[in-house]
mmCIF file of C-alpha atoms in Angstrom:
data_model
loop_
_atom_site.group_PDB
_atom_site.id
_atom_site.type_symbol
_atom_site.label_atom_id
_atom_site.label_comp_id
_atom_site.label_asym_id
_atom_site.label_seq_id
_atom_site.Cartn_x
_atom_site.Cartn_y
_atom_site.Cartn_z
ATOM 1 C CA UNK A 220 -24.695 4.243 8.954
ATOM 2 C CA UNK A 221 -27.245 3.800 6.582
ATOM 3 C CA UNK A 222 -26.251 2.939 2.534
ATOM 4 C CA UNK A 223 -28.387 5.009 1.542
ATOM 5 C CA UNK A 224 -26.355 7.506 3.649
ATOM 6 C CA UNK A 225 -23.858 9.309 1.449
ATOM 7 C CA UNK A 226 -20.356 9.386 3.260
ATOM 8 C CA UNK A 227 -18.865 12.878 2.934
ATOM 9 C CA UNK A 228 -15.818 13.131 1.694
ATOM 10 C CA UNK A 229 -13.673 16.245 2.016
ATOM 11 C CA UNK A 230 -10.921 17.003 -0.608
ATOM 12 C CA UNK A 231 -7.804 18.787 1.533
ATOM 13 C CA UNK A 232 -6.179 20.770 -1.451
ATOM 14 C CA UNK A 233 -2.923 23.367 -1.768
ATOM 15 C CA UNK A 234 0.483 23.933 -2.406
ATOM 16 C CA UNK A 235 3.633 22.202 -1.928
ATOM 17 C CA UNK A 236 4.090 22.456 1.750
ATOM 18 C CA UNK A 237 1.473 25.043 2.812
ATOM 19 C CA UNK A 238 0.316 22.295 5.859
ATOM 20 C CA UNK A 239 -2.332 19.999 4.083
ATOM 21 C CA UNK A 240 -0.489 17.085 6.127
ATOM 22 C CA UNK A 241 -0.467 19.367 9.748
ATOM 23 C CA UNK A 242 -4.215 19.593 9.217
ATOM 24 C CA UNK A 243 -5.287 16.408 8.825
ATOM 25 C CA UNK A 244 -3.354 15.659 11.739
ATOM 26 C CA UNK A 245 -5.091 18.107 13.641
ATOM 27 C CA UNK A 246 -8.586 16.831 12.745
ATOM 28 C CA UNK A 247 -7.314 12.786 13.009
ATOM 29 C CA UNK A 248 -6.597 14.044 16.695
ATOM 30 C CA UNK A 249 -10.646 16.140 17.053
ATOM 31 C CA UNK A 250 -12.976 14.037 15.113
ATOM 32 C CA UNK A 251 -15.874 15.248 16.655
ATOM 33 C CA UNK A 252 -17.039 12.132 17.668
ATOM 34 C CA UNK A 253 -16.501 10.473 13.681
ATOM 35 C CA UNK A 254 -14.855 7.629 12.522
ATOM 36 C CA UNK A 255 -12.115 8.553 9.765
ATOM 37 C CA UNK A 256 -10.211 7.288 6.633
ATOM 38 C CA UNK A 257 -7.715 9.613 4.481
ATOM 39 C CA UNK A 258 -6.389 8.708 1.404
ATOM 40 C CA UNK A 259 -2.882 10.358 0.466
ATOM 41 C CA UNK A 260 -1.875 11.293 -3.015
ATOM 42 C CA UNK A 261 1.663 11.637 -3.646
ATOM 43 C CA UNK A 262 4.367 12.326 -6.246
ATOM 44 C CA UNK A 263 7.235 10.307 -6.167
ATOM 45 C CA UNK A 264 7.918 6.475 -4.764
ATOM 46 C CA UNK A 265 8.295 7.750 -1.273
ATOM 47 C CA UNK A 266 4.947 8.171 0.926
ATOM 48 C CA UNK A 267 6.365 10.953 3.588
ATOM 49 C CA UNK A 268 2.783 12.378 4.438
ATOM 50 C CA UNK A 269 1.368 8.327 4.852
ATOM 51 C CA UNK A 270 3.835 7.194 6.963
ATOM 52 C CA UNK A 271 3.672 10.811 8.907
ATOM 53 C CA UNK A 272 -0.158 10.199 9.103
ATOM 54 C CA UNK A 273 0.251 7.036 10.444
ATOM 55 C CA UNK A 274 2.146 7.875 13.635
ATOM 56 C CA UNK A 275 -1.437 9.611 14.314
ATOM 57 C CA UNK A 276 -3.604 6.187 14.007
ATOM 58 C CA UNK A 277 -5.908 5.467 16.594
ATOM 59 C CA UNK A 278 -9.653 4.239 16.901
ATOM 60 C CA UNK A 279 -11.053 7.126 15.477
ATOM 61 C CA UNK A 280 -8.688 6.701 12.343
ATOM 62 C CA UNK A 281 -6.991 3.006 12.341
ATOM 63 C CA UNK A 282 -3.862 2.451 10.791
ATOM 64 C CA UNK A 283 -6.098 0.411 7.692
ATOM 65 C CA UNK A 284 -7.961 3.378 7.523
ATOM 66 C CA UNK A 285 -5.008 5.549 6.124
ATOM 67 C CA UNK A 286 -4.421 4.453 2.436
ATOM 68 C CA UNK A 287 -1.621 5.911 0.357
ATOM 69 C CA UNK A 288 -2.429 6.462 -3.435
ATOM 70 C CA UNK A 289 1.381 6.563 -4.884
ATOM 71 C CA UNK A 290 0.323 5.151 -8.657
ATOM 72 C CA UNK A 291 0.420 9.152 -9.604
ATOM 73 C CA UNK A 292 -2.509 11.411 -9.941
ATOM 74 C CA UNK A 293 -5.362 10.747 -7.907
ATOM 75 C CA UNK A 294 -7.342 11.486 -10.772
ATOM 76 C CA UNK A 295 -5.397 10.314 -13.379
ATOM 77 C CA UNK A 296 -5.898 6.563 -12.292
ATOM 78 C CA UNK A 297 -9.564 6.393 -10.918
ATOM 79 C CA UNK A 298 -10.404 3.087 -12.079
ATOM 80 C CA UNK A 299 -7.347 1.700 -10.977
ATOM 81 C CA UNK A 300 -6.481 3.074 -7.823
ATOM 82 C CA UNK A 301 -9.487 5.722 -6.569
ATOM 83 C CA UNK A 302 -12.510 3.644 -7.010
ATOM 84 C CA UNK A 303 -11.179 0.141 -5.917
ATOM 85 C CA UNK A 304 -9.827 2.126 -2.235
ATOM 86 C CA UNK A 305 -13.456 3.899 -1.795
ATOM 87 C CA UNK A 306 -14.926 0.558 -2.658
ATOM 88 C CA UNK A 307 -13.202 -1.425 -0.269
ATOM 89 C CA UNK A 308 -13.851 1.318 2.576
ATOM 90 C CA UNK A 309 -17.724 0.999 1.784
ATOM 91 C CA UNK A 310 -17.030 -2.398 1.927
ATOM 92 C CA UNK A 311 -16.044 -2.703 5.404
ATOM 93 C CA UNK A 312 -18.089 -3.730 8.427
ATOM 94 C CA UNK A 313 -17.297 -0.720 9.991
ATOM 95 C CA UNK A 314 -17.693 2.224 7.106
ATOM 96 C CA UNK A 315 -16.077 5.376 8.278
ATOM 97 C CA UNK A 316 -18.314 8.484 9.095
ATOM 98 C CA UNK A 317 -16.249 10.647 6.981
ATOM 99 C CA UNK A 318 -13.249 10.299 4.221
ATOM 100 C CA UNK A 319 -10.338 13.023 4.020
ATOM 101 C CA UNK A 320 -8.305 13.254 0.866
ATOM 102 C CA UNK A 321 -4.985 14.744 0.683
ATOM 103 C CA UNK A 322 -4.285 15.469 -2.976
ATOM 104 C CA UNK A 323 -0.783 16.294 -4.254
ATOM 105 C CA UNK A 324 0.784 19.795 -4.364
ATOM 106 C CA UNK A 325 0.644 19.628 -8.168
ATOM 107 C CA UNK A 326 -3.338 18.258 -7.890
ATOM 108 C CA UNK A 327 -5.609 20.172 -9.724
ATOM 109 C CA UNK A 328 -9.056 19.344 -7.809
ATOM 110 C CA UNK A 329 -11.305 20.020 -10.549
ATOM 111 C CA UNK A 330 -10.618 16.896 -12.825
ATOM 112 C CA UNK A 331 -10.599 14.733 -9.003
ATOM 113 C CA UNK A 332 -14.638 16.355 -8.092
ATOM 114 C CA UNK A 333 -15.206 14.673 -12.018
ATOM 115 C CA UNK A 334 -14.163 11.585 -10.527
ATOM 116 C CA UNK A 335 -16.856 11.666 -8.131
ATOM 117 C CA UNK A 336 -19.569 11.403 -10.617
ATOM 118 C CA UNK A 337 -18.190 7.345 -11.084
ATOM 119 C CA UNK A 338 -21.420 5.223 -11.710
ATOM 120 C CA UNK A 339 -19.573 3.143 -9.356
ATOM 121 C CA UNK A 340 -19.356 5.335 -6.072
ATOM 122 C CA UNK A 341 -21.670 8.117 -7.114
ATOM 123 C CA UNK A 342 -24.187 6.918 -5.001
ATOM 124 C CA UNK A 343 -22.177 6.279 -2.051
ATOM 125 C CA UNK A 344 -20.194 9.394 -1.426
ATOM 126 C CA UNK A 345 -20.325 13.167 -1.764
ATOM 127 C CA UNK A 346 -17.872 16.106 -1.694
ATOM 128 C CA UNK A 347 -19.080 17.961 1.472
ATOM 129 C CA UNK A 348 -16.503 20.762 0.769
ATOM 130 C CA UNK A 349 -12.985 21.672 -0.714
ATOM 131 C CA UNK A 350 -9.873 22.941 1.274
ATOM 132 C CA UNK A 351 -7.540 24.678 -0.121
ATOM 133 C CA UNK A 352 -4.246 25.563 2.252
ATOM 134 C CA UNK A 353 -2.286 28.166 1.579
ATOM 135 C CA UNK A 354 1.027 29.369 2.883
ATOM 136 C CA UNK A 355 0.290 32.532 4.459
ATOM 137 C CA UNK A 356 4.113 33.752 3.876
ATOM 138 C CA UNK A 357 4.120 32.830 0.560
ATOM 139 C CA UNK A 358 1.283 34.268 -0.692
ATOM 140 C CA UNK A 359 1.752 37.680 0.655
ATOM 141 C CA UNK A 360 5.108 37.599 -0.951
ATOM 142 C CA UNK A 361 3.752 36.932 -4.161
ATOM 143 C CA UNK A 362 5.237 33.986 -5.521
ATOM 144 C CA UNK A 363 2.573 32.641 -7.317
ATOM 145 C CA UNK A 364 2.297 35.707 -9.418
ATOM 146 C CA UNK A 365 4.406 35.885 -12.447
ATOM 147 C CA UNK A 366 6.790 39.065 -12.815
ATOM 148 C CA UNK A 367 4.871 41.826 -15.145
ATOM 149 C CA UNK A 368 8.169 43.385 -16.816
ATOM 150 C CA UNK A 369 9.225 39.873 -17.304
ATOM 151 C CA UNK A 370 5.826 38.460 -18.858
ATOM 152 C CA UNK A 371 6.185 41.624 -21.088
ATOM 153 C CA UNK A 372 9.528 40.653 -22.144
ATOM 154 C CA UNK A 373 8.589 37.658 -23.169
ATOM 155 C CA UNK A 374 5.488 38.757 -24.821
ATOM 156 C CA UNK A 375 7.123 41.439 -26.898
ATOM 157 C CA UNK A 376 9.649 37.983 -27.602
ATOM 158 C CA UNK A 377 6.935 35.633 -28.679
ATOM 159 C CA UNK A 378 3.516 36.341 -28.781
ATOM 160 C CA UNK A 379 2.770 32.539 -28.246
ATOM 161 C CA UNK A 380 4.103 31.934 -25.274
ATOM 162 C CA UNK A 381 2.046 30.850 -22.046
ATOM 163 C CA UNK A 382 2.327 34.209 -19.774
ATOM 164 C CA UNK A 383 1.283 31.860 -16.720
ATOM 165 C CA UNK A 384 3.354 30.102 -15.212
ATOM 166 C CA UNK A 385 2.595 26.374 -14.120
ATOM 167 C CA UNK A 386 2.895 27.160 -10.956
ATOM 168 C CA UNK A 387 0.392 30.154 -10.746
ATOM 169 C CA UNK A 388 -2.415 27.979 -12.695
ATOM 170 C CA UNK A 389 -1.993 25.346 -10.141
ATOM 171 C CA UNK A 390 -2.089 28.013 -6.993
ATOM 172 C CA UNK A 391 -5.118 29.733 -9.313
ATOM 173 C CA UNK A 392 -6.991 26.494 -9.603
ATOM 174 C CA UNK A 393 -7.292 25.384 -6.218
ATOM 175 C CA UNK A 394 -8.516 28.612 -5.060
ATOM 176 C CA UNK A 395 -11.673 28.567 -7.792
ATOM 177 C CA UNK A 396 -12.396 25.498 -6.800
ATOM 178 C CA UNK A 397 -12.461 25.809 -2.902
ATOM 179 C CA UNK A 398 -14.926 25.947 -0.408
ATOM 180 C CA UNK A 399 -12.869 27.417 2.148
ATOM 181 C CA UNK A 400 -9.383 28.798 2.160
ATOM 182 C CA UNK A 401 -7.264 28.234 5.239
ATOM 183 C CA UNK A 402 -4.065 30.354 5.583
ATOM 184 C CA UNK A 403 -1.456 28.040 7.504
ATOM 185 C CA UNK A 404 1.602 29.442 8.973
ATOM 186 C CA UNK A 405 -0.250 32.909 10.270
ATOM 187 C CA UNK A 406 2.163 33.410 12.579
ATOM 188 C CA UNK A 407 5.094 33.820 10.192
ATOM 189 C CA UNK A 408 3.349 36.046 7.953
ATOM 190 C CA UNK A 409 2.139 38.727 10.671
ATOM 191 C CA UNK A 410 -0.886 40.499 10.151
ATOM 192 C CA UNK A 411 0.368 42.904 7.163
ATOM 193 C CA UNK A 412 1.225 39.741 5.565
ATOM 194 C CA UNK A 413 -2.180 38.077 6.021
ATOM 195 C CA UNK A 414 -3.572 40.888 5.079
ATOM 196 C CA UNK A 415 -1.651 41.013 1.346
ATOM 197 C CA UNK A 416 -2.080 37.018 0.922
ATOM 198 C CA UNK A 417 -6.403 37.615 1.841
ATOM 199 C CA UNK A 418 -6.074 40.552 -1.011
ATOM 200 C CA UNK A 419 -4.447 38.061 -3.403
ATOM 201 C CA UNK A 420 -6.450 35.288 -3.154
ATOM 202 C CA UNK A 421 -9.697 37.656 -3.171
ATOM 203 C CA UNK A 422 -8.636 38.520 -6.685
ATOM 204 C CA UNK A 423 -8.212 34.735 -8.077
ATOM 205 C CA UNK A 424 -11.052 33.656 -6.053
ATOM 206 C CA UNK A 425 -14.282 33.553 -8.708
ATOM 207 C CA UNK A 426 -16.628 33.748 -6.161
ATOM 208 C CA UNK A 427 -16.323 35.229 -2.511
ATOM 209 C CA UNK A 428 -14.559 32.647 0.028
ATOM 210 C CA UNK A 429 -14.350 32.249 3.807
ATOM 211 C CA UNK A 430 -10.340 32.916 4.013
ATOM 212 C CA UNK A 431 -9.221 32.040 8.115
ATOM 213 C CA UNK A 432 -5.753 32.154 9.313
ATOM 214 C CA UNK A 433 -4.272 29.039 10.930
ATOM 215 C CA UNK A 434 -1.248 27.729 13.034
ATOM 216 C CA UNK A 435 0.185 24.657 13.244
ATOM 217 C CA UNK A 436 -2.908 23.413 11.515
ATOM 218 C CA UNK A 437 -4.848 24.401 14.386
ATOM 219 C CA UNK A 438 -8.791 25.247 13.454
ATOM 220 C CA UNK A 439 -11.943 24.638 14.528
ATOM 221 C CA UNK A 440 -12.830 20.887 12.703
ATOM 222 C CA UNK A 441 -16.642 22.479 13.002
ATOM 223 C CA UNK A 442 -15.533 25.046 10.132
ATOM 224 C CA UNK A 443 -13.719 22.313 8.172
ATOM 225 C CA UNK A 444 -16.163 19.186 8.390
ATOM 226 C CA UNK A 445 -19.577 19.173 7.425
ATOM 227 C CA UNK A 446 -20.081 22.009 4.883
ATOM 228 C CA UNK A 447 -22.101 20.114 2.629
ATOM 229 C CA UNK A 448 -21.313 21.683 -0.229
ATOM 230 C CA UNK A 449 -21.887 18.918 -3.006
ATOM 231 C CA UNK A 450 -18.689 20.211 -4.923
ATOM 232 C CA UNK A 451 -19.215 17.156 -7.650
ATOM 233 C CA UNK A 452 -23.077 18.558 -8.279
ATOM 234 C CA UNK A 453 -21.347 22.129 -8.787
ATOM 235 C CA UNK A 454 -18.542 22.098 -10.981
ATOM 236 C CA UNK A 455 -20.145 24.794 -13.358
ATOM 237 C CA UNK A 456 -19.293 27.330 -10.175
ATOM 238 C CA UNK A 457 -15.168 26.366 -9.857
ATOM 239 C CA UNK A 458 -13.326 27.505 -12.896
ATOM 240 C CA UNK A 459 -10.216 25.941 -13.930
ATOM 241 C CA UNK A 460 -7.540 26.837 -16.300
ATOM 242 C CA UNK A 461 -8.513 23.344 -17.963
ATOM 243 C CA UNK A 462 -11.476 23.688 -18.420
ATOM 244 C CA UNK A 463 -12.791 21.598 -21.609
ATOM 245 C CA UNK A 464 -9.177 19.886 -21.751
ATOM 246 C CA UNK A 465 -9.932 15.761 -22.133
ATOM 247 C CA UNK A 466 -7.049 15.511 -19.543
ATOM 248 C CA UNK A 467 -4.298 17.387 -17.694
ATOM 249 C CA UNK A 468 -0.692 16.724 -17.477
ATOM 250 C CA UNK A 469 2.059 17.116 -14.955
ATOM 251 C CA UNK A 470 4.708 17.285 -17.244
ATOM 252 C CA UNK A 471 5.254 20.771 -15.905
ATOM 253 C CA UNK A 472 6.827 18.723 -12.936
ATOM 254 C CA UNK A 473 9.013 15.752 -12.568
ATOM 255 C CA UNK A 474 10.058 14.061 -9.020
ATOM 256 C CA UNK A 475 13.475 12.223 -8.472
ATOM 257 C CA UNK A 476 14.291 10.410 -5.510
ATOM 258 C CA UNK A 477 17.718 10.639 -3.954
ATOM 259 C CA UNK A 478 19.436 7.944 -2.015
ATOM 260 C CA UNK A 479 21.670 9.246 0.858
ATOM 261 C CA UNK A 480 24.394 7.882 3.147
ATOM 262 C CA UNK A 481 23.978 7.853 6.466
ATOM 263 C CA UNK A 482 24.596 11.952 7.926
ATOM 264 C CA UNK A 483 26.545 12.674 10.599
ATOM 265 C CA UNK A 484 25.356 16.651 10.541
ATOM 266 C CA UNK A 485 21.768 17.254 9.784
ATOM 267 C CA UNK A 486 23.003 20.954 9.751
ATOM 268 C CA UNK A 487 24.972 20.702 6.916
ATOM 269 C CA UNK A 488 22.124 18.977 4.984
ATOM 270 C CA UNK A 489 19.872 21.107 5.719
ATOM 271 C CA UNK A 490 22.148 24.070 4.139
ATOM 272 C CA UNK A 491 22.609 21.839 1.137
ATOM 273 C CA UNK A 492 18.742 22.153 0.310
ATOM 274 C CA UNK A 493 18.451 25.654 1.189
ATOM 275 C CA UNK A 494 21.536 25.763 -1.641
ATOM 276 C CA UNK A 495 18.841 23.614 -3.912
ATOM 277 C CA UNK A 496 16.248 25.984 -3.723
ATOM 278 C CA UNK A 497 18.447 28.817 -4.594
ATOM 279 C CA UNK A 498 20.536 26.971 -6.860
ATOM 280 C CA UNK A 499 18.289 25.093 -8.687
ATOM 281 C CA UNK A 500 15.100 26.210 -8.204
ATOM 282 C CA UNK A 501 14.112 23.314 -6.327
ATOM 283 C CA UNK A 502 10.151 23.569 -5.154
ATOM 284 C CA UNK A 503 10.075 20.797 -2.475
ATOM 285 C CA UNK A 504 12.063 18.156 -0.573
ATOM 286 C CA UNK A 505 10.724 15.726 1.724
ATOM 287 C CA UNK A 506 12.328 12.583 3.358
ATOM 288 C CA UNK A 507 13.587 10.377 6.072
ATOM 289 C CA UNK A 508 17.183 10.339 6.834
ATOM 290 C CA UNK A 509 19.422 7.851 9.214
ATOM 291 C CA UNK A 510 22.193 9.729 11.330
ATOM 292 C CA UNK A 511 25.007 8.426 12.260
ATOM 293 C CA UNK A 512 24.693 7.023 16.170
ATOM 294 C CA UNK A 513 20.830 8.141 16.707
ATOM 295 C CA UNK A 514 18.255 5.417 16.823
ATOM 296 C CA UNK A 515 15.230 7.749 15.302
ATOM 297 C CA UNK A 516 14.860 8.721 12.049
ATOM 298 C CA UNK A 517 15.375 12.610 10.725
ATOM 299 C CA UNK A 518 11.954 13.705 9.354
ATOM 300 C CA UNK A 519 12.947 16.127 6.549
ATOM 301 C CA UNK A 520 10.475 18.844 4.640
ATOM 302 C CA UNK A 521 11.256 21.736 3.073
ATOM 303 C CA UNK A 522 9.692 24.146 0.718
ATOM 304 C CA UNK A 523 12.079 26.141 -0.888
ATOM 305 C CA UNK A 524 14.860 27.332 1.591
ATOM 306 C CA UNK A 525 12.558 27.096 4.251
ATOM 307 C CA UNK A 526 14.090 23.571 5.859
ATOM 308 C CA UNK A 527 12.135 21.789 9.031
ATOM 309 C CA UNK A 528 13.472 18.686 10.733
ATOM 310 C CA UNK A 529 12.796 16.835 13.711
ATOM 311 C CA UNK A 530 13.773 13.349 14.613
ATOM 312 C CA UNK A 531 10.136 11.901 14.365
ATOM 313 C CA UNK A 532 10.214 7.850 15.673
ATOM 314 C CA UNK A 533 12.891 5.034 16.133
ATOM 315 C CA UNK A 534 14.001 2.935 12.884
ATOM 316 C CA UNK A 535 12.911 -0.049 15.102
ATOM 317 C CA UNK A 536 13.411 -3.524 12.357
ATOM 318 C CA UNK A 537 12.858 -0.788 9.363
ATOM 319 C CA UNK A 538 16.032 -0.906 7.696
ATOM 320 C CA UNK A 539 18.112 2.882 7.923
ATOM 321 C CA UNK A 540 17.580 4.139 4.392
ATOM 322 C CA UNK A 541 18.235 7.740 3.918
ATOM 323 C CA UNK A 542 15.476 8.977 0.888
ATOM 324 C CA UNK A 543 14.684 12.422 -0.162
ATOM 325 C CA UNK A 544 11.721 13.052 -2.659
ATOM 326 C CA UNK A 545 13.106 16.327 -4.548
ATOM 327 C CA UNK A 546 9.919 17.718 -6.719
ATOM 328 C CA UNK A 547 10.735 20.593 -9.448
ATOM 329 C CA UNK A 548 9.302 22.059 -12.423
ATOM 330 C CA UNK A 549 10.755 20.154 -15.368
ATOM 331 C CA UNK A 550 13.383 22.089 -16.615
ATOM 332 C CA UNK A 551 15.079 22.507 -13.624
ATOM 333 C CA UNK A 552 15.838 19.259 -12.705
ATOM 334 C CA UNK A 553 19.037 17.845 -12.979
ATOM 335 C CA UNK A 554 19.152 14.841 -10.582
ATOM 336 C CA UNK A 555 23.046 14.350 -11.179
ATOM 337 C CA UNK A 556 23.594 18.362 -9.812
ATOM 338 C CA UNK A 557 21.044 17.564 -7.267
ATOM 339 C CA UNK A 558 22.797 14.247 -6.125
ATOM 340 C CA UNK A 559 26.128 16.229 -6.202
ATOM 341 C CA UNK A 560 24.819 18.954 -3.403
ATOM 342 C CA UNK A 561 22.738 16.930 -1.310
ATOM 343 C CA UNK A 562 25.728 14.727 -0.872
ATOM 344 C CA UNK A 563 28.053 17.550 -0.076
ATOM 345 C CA UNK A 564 25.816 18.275 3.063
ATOM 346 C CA UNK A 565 26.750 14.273 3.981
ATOM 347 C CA UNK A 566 29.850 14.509 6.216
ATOM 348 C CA UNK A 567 32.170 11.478 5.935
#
């Protein structure tokens, strides 16, 4: 590839757990004849998505090729972290054809397409199009959307108050800022409930969107690579809640991670985070776990009280640490109550 060439880069955006990890998989597996890198943005000390990503390294997307960005926000820490990685990948003999970042549930992609704009990499790569994923389920059920009689509560309580909620601005700022909405987990939602989650996202959306349903993060990498859209050279066009802000926090969020003992019933642990999410309010839980007498780890994810587990690769000479990455809005966490029931689903 020429440098004059600008490598595309496409920004895979969305909620906690609504598949952005499932896709990339998908298109690591169908590159269409590219050569691929992905950079991973996580919360939290533990890189789940990285070392999930990596199982899926081949020649077109080596193992060196996958780089994990775990300093915090992606675009929070662009000279340290975000322009050094795109600077070594340009730097390599062989550049990759194309770049896929996976930004954080809690990402807002507006401030990362700023990023782009870098004297130091502004020449070098482009943002051929924005992806936002969105749980198909969720969305039709409305979760994003703050209760009316319960905004006007508050309201008629304090007329100061913020009547969105953190979550909602988050959900509402990766839609403006998309190129194309993807709506993983179609099957669950049926077709009345892909119908209500297209009607909600057509009212957030600023502008109108391609919005195609997906399963298992199963689509067409024709639709997904190669839109060209130039996001960084359009920014005026994606609206964000932030908008003029000098930065953005994440206060609204904190992460703890929780050291386990080894399980002997991954049943019982997985009813101890469904009790989180009811409990506790608990967004998202993610992590390895050792069992008792099985050489493969337990791959762990969970939004909400929806759990998912599958032993995913031996422990080999890795030693058997059991690590969950709990992720909440602030308020709501309380890692010693969050310890306490994640160890009642260990059995002695």
């Amino acid at each position: 590839m020429s440098d004059l060439v600008k490598i595309p880069v496409t920004v895979i955006t969305g909620f906690l757990g609504a598949g952005k990890t499932t896709l990339i998989r998908h298109l690591m597996a169908n590159p269409q004849g590219r050569t691929l890198a992905v950079l991973v943005n996580e919360f939290g000390t533990v890189g789940v998505d990285g070392d999930i990503l990596r199982q899926c390294a081949d020649e077109n997307c080596p193992d060196e090729n996958i780089v994990e960005l775990a300093n915090g926000c992606i675009c929070c820490t662009v000279a340290d972290d975000f322009i050094p990685t795109i600077e070594a990948l340009m730097a390599r003999p062989n550049r990759p054809d194309h770049i896929l970042i996976e930004t954080s549930g809690l990402a807002l992609p507006k401030p990362l397409l700023k990023a782009f704009d870098w004297p130091a990499i502004r020449s070098k790569i482009t943002v051929d199009g924005v992806i936002a994923v969105a749980d198909a389920e969720a969305v039709a059920a409305g979760r994003f959307a703050p209760d009316e009689a319960a905004v006007d509560a508050q309201r008629q309580a304090d007329d100061s108050i913020d009547h969105e909620t953190p979550l909602s601005e988050v959900f509402e700022d990766q839609i403006a800022c998309a190129d194309l909405v993807l709506l993983s987990k179609a099957d669950l939602a049926g077709e009345a409930g892909l119908a209500a989650a297209r009607a909600v996202i057509e009212a957030e959306a600023p502008r109108k969107l391609p919005i195609l349903p997906m399963v298992e993060g199963t689509i067409d990498p024709a639709v997904v690579l190669g839109i060209g859209a130039a996001a960084e050279d359009d920014l005026a066009a994606r609206p964000s809640h932030h908008d003029g802000a000098d930065d953005h926090e994440h206060d609204d969020f904190e992460t703890v991670v929780i050291e386990l003992p080894e399980i002997t019933d991954p049943a019982a642990l997985v009813a101890a985070i469904e009790r989180l999410a009811t409990e506790q309010n608990i967004l998202r839980v993610k992590g390895h776990v050792a069992v008792a007498g099985k050489p493969m780890r337990l791959l762990v994810q969970a939004v909400g009280a929806r759990v998912r587990h599958q032993y995913d690769q031996p422990w080999g000479d890795r030693a058997r640490r059991s690590a969950l990455v709990v992720i909440a809005e602030h308020d709501d966490v309380n890692e010693a109550a969050i310890r306490d029931v994640l160890l009642s689903g260990v059995s002695a």
